[in-house]
PDB file of C-alpha atoms in Angstrom:
ATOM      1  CA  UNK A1043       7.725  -0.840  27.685  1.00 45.00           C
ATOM      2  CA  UNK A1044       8.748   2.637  25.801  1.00 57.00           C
ATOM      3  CA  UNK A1045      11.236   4.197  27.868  1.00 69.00           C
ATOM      4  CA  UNK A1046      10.705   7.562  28.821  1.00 74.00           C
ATOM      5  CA  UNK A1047      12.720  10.498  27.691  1.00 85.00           C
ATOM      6  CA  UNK A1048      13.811  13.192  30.172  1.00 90.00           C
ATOM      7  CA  UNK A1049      14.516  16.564  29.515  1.00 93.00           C
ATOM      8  CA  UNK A1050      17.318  18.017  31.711  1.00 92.00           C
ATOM      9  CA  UNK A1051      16.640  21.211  33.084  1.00 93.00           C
ATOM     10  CA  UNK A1052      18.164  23.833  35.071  1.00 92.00           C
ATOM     11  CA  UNK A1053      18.171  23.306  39.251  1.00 91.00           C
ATOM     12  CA  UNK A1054      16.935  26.993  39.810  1.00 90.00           C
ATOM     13  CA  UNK A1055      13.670  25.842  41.889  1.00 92.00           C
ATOM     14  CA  UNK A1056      12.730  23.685  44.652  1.00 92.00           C
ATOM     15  CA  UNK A1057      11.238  19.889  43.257  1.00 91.00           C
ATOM     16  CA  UNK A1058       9.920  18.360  46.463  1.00 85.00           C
ATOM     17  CA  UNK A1059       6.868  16.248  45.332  1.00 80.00           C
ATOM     18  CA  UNK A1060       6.154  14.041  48.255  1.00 83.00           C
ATOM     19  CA  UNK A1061       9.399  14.980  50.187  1.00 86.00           C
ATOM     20  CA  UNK A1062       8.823  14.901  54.061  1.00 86.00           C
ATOM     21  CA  UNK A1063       9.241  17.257  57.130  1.00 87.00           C
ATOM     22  CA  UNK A1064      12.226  14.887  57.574  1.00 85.00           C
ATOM     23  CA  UNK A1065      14.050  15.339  54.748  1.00 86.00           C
ATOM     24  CA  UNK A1066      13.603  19.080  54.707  1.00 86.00           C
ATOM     25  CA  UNK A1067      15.457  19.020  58.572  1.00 86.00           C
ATOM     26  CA  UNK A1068      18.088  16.776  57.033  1.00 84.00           C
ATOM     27  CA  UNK A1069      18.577  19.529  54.436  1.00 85.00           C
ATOM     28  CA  UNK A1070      18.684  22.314  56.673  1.00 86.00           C
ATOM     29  CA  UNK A1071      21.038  20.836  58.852  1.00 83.00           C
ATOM     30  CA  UNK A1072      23.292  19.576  56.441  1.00 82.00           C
ATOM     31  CA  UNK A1073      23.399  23.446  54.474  1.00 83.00           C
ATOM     32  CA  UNK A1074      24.618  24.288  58.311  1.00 83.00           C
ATOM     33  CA  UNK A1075      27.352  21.496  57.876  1.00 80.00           C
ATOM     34  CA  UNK A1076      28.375  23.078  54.819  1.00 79.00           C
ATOM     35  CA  UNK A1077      28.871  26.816  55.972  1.00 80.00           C
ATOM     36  CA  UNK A1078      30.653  25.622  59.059  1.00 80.00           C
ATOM     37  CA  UNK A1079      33.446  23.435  56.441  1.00 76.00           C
ATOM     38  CA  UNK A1080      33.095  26.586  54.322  1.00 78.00           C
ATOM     39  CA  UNK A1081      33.828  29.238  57.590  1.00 79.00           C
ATOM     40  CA  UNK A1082      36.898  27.158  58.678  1.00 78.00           C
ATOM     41  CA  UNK A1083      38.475  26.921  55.341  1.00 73.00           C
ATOM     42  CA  UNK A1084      38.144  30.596  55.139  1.00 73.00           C
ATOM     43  CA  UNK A1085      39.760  31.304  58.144  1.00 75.00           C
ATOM     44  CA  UNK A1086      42.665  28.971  58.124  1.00 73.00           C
ATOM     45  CA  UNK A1087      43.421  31.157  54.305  1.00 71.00           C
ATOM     46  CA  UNK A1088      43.160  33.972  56.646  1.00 72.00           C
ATOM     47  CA  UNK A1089      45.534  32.921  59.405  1.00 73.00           C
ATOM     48  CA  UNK A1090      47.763  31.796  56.661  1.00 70.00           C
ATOM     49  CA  UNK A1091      47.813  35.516  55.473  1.00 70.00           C
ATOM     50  CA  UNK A1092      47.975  36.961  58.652  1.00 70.00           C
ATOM     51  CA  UNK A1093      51.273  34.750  59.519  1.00 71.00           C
ATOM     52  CA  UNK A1094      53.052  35.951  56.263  1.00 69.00           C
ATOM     53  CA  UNK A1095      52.027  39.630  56.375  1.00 67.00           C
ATOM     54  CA  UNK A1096      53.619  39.355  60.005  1.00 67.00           C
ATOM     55  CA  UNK A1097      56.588  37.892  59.007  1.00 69.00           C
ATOM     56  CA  UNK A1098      56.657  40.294  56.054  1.00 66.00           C
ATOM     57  CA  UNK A1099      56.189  43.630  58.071  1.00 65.00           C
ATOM     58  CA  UNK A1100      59.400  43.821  59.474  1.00 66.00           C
ATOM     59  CA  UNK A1101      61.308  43.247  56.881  1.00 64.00           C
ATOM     60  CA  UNK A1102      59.253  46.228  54.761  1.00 63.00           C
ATOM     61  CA  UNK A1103      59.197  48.305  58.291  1.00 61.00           C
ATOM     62  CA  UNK A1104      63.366  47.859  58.012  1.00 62.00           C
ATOM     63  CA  UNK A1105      63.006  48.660  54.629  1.00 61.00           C
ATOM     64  CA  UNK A1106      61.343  51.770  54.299  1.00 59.00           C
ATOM     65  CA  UNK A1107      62.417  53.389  58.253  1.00 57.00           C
ATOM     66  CA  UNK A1108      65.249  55.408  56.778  1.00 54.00           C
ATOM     67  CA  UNK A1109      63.141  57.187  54.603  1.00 55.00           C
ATOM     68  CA  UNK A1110      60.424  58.278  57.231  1.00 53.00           C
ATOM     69  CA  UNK A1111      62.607  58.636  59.933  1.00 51.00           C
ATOM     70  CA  UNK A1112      63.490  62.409  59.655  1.00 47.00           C
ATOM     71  CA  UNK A1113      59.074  62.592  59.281  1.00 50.00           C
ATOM     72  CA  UNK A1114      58.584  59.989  61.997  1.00 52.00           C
ATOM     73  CA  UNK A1115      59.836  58.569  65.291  1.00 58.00           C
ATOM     74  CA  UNK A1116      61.233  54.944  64.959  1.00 58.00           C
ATOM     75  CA  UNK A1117      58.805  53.774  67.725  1.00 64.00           C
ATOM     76  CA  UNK A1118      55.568  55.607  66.278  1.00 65.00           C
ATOM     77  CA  UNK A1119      56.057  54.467  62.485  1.00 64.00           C
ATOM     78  CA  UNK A1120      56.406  50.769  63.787  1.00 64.00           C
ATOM     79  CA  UNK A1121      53.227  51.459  65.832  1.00 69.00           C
ATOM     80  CA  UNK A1122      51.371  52.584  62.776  1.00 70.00           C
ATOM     81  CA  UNK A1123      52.538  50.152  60.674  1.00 69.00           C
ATOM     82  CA  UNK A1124      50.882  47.376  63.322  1.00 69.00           C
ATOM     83  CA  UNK A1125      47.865  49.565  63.525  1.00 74.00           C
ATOM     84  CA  UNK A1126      47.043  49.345  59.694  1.00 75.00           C
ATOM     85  CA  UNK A1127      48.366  45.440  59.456  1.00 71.00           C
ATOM     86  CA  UNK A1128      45.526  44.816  62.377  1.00 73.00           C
ATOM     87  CA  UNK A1129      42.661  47.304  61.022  1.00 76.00           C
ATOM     88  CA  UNK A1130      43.596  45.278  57.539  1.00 75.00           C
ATOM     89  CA  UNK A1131      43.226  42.058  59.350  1.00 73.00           C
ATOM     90  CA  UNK A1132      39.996  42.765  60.685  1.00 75.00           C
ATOM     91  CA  UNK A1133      38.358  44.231  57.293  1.00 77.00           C
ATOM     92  CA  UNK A1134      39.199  41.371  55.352  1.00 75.00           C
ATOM     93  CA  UNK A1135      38.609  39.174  58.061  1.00 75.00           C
ATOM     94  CA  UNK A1136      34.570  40.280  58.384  1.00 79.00           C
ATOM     95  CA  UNK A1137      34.281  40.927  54.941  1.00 78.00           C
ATOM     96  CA  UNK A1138      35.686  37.251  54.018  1.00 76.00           C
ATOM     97  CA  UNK A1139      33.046  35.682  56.734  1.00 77.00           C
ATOM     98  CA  UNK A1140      30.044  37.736  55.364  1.00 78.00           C
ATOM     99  CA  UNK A1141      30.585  36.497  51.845  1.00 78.00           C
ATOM    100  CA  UNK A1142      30.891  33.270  52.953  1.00 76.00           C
ATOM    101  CA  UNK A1143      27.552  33.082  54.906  1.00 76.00           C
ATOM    102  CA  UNK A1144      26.130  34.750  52.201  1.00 78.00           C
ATOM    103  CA  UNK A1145      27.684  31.979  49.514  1.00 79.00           C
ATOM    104  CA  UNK A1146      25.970  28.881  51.273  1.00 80.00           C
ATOM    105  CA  UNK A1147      22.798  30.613  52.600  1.00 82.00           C
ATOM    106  CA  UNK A1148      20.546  30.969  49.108  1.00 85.00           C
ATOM    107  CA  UNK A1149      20.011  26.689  47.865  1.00 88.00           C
ATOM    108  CA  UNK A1150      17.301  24.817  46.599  1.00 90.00           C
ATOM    109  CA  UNK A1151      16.511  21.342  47.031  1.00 91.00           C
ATOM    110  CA  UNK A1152      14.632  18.869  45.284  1.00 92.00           C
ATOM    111  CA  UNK A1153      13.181  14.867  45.676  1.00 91.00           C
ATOM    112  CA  UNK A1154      13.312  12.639  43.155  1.00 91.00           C
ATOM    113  CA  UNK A1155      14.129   9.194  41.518  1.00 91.00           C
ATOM    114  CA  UNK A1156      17.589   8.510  40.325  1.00 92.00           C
ATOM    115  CA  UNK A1157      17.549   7.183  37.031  1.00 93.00           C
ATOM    116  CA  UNK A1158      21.017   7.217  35.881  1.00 92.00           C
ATOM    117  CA  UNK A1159      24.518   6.849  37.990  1.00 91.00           C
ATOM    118  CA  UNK A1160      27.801   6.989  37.020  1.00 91.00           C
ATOM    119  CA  UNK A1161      30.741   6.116  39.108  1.00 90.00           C
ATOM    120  CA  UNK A1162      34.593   7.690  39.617  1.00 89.00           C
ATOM    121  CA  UNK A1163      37.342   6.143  41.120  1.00 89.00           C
ATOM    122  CA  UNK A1164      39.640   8.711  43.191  1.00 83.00           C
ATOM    123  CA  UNK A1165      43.498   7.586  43.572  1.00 83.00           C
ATOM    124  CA  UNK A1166      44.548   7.284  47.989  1.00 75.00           C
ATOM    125  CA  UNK A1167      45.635  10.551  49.198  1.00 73.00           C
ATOM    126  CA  UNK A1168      46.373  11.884  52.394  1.00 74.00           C
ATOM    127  CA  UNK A1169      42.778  12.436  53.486  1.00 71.00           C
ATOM    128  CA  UNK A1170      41.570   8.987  51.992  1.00 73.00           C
ATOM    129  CA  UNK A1171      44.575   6.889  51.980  1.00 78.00           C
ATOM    130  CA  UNK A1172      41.991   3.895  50.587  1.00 80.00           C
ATOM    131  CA  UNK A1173      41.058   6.221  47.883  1.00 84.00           C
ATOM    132  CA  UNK A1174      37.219   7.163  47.169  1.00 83.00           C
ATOM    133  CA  UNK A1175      34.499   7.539  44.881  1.00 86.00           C
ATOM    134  CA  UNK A1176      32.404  10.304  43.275  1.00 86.00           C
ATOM    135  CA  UNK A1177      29.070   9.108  41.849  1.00 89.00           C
ATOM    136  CA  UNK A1178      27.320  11.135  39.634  1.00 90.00           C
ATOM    137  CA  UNK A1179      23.924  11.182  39.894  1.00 90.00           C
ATOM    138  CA  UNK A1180      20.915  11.705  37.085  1.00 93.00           C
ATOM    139  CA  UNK A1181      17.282  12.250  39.190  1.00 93.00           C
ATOM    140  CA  UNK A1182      14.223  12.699  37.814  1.00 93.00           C
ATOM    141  CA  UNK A1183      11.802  15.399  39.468  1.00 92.00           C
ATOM    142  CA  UNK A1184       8.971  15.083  37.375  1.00 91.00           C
ATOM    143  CA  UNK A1185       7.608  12.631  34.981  1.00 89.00           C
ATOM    144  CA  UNK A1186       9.463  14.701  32.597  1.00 92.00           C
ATOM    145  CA  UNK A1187      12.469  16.658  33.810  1.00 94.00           C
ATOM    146  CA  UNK A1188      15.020  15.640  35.663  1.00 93.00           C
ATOM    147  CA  UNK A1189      18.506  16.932  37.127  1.00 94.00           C
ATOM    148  CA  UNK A1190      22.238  16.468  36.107  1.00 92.00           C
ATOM    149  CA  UNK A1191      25.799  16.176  37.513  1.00 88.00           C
ATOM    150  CA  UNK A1192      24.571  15.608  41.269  1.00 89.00           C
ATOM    151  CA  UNK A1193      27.541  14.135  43.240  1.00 86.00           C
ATOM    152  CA  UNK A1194      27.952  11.914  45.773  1.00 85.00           C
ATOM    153  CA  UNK A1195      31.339  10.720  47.609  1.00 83.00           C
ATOM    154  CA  UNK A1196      31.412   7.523  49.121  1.00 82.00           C
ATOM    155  CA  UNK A1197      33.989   4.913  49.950  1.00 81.00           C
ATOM    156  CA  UNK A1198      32.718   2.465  47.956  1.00 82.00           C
ATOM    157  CA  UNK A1199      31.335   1.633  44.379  1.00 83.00           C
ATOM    158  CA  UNK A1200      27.424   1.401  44.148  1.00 84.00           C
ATOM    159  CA  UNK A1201      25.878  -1.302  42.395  1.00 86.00           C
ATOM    160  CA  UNK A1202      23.763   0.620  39.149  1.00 87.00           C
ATOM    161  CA  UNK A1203      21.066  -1.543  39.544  1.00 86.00           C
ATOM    162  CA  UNK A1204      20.757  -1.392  43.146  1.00 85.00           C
ATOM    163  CA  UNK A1205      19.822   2.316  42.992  1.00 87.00           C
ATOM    164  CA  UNK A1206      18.413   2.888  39.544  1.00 90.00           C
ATOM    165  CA  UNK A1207      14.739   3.522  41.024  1.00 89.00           C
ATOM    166  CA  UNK A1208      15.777   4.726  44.206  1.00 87.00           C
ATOM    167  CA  UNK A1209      14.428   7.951  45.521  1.00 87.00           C
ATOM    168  CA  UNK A1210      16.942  10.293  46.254  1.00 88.00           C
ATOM    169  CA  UNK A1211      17.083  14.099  47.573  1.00 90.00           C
ATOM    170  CA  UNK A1212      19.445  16.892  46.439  1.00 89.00           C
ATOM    171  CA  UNK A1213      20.529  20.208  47.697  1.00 89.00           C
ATOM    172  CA  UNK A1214      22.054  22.831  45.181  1.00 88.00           C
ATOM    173  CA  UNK A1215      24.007  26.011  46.241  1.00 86.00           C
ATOM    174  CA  UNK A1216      24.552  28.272  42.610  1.00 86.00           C
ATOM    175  CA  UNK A1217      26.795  30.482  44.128  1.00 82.00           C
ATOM    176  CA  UNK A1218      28.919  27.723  43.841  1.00 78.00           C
ATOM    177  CA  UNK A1219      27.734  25.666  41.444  1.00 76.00           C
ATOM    178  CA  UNK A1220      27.717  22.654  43.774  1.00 76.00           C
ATOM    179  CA  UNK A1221      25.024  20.186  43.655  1.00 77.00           C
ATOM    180  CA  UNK A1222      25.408  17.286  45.980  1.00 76.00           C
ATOM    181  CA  UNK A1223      22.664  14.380  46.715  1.00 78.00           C
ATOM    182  CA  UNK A1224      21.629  13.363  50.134  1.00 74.00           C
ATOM    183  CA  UNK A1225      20.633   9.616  50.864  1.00 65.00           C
ATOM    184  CA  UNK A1226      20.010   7.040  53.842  1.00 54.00           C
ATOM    185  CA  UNK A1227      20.291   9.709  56.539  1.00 48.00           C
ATOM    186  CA  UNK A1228      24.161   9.010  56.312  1.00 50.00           C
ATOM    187  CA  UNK A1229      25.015  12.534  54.783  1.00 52.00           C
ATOM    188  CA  UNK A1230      26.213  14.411  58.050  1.00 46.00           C
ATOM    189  CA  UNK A1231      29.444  11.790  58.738  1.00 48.00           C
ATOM    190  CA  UNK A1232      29.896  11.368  55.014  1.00 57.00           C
ATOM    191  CA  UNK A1233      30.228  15.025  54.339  1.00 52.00           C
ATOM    192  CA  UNK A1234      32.740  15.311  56.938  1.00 52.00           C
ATOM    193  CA  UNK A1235      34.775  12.493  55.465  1.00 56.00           C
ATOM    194  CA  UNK A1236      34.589  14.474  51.952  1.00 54.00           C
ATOM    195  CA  UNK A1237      33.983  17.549  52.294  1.00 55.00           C
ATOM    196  CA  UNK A1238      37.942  18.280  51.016  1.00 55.00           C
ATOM    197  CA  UNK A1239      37.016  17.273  47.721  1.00 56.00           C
ATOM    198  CA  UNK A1240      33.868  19.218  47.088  1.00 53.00           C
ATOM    199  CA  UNK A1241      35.659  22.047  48.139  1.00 51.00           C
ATOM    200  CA  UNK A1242      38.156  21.388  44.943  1.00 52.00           C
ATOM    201  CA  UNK A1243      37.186  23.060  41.718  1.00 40.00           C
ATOM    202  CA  UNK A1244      37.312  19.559  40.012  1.00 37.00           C
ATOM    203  CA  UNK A1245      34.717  18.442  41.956  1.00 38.00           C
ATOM    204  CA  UNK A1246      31.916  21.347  41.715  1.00 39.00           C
ATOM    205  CA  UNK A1247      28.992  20.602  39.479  1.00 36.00           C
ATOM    206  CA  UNK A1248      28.806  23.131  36.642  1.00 33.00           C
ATOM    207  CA  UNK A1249      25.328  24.308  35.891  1.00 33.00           C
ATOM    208  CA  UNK A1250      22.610  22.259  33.249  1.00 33.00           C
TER     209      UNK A1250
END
């Protein structure tokens, strides 16, 4: 039998030939996962900030007070000082949390047949102190096209032949080049487990 020859092509539509109402909920709910991990690693880099700019302020308040005193009371340039550490705090803060919804709202998805899987082993570190594995995963859409560099973690290495064939469905977000397949109905537990990792730049998919 002549084997067919795929042309890879870019993930910038939806490919959901015979994908059900299911698998569009699983989707949606697992693009809400994703903003919620994205949301609270935001903020922790923000309370990190906040801690060090607090720490820092007195020591820059100490600093400059001898220069502004003869302008400004003691008591009143410390009080502005807060003032504008706060009002800075609370910019950034809402700015940082809009940009993030906005990151992970716009993805496509797409259904298809995997047709080519490669698998990565991932030394034990503190989060996965077994160690872990990144399959990447090749899925046809089309009887001509398919899709590249889809990942998937898992804590163990999968058979090729067991899921060569398999249909498969993947989400894409391109505002961070992170493409990441979805299969069994396991995907809400597993992301939490991984969801470190395909926040590390090593790990996002880079476009076709």
């Amino acid at each position: 039998m002549e084997k067919t020859e795929y042309k890879a092509v870019r993930f910038a539509q939806d490919f959901y030939n015979d994908i059900t109402a299911d698998e569009i909920n699983d989707i949606y709910a697992f693009q809400k996962k994703v903003k919620k991990v994205a949301l609270l690693d935001m903020m922790f880099d923000i309370i990190q900030f906040i801690v060090v700019a607090a720490i820092a302020l007195p020591i820059i308040i100490i600093s400059v007070k001898q220069s502004t005193a003869f302008i400004l009371s003691e008591s009143f340039f410390e009080m502005l000082c807060y003032i504008i550490l706060y009002l800075a705090g609370a910019i950034a803060s809402i700015a940082a949390v809009v940009k993030t919804i906005r990151k992970w709202k716009h993805f496509y998805f797409a259904k298809g047949t995997i047709i080519d899987l490669e698998s990565e082993f991932y030394e034990a570190d503190k989060t996965h102190p077994d160690g872990y594995w990144r399959h990447t995963i090749t899925l046809a859409v089309s009887e001509t096209e398919c899709l590249k560099n889809i990942f998937y973690f898992d804590d163990k290495k999968w058979k090729k032949d067991n899921y060569i064939g398999e249909s498969a469905v993947a989400v894409y977000f391109p505002d961070v080049h992170l493409m990441y397949a979805m299969m069994n109905g396991e995907d809400a537990e597993n992301f939490d487990k991984f969801s470190d990792e395909m926040f590390k730049k090593k790990n996002k998919a880079v476009k076709n």
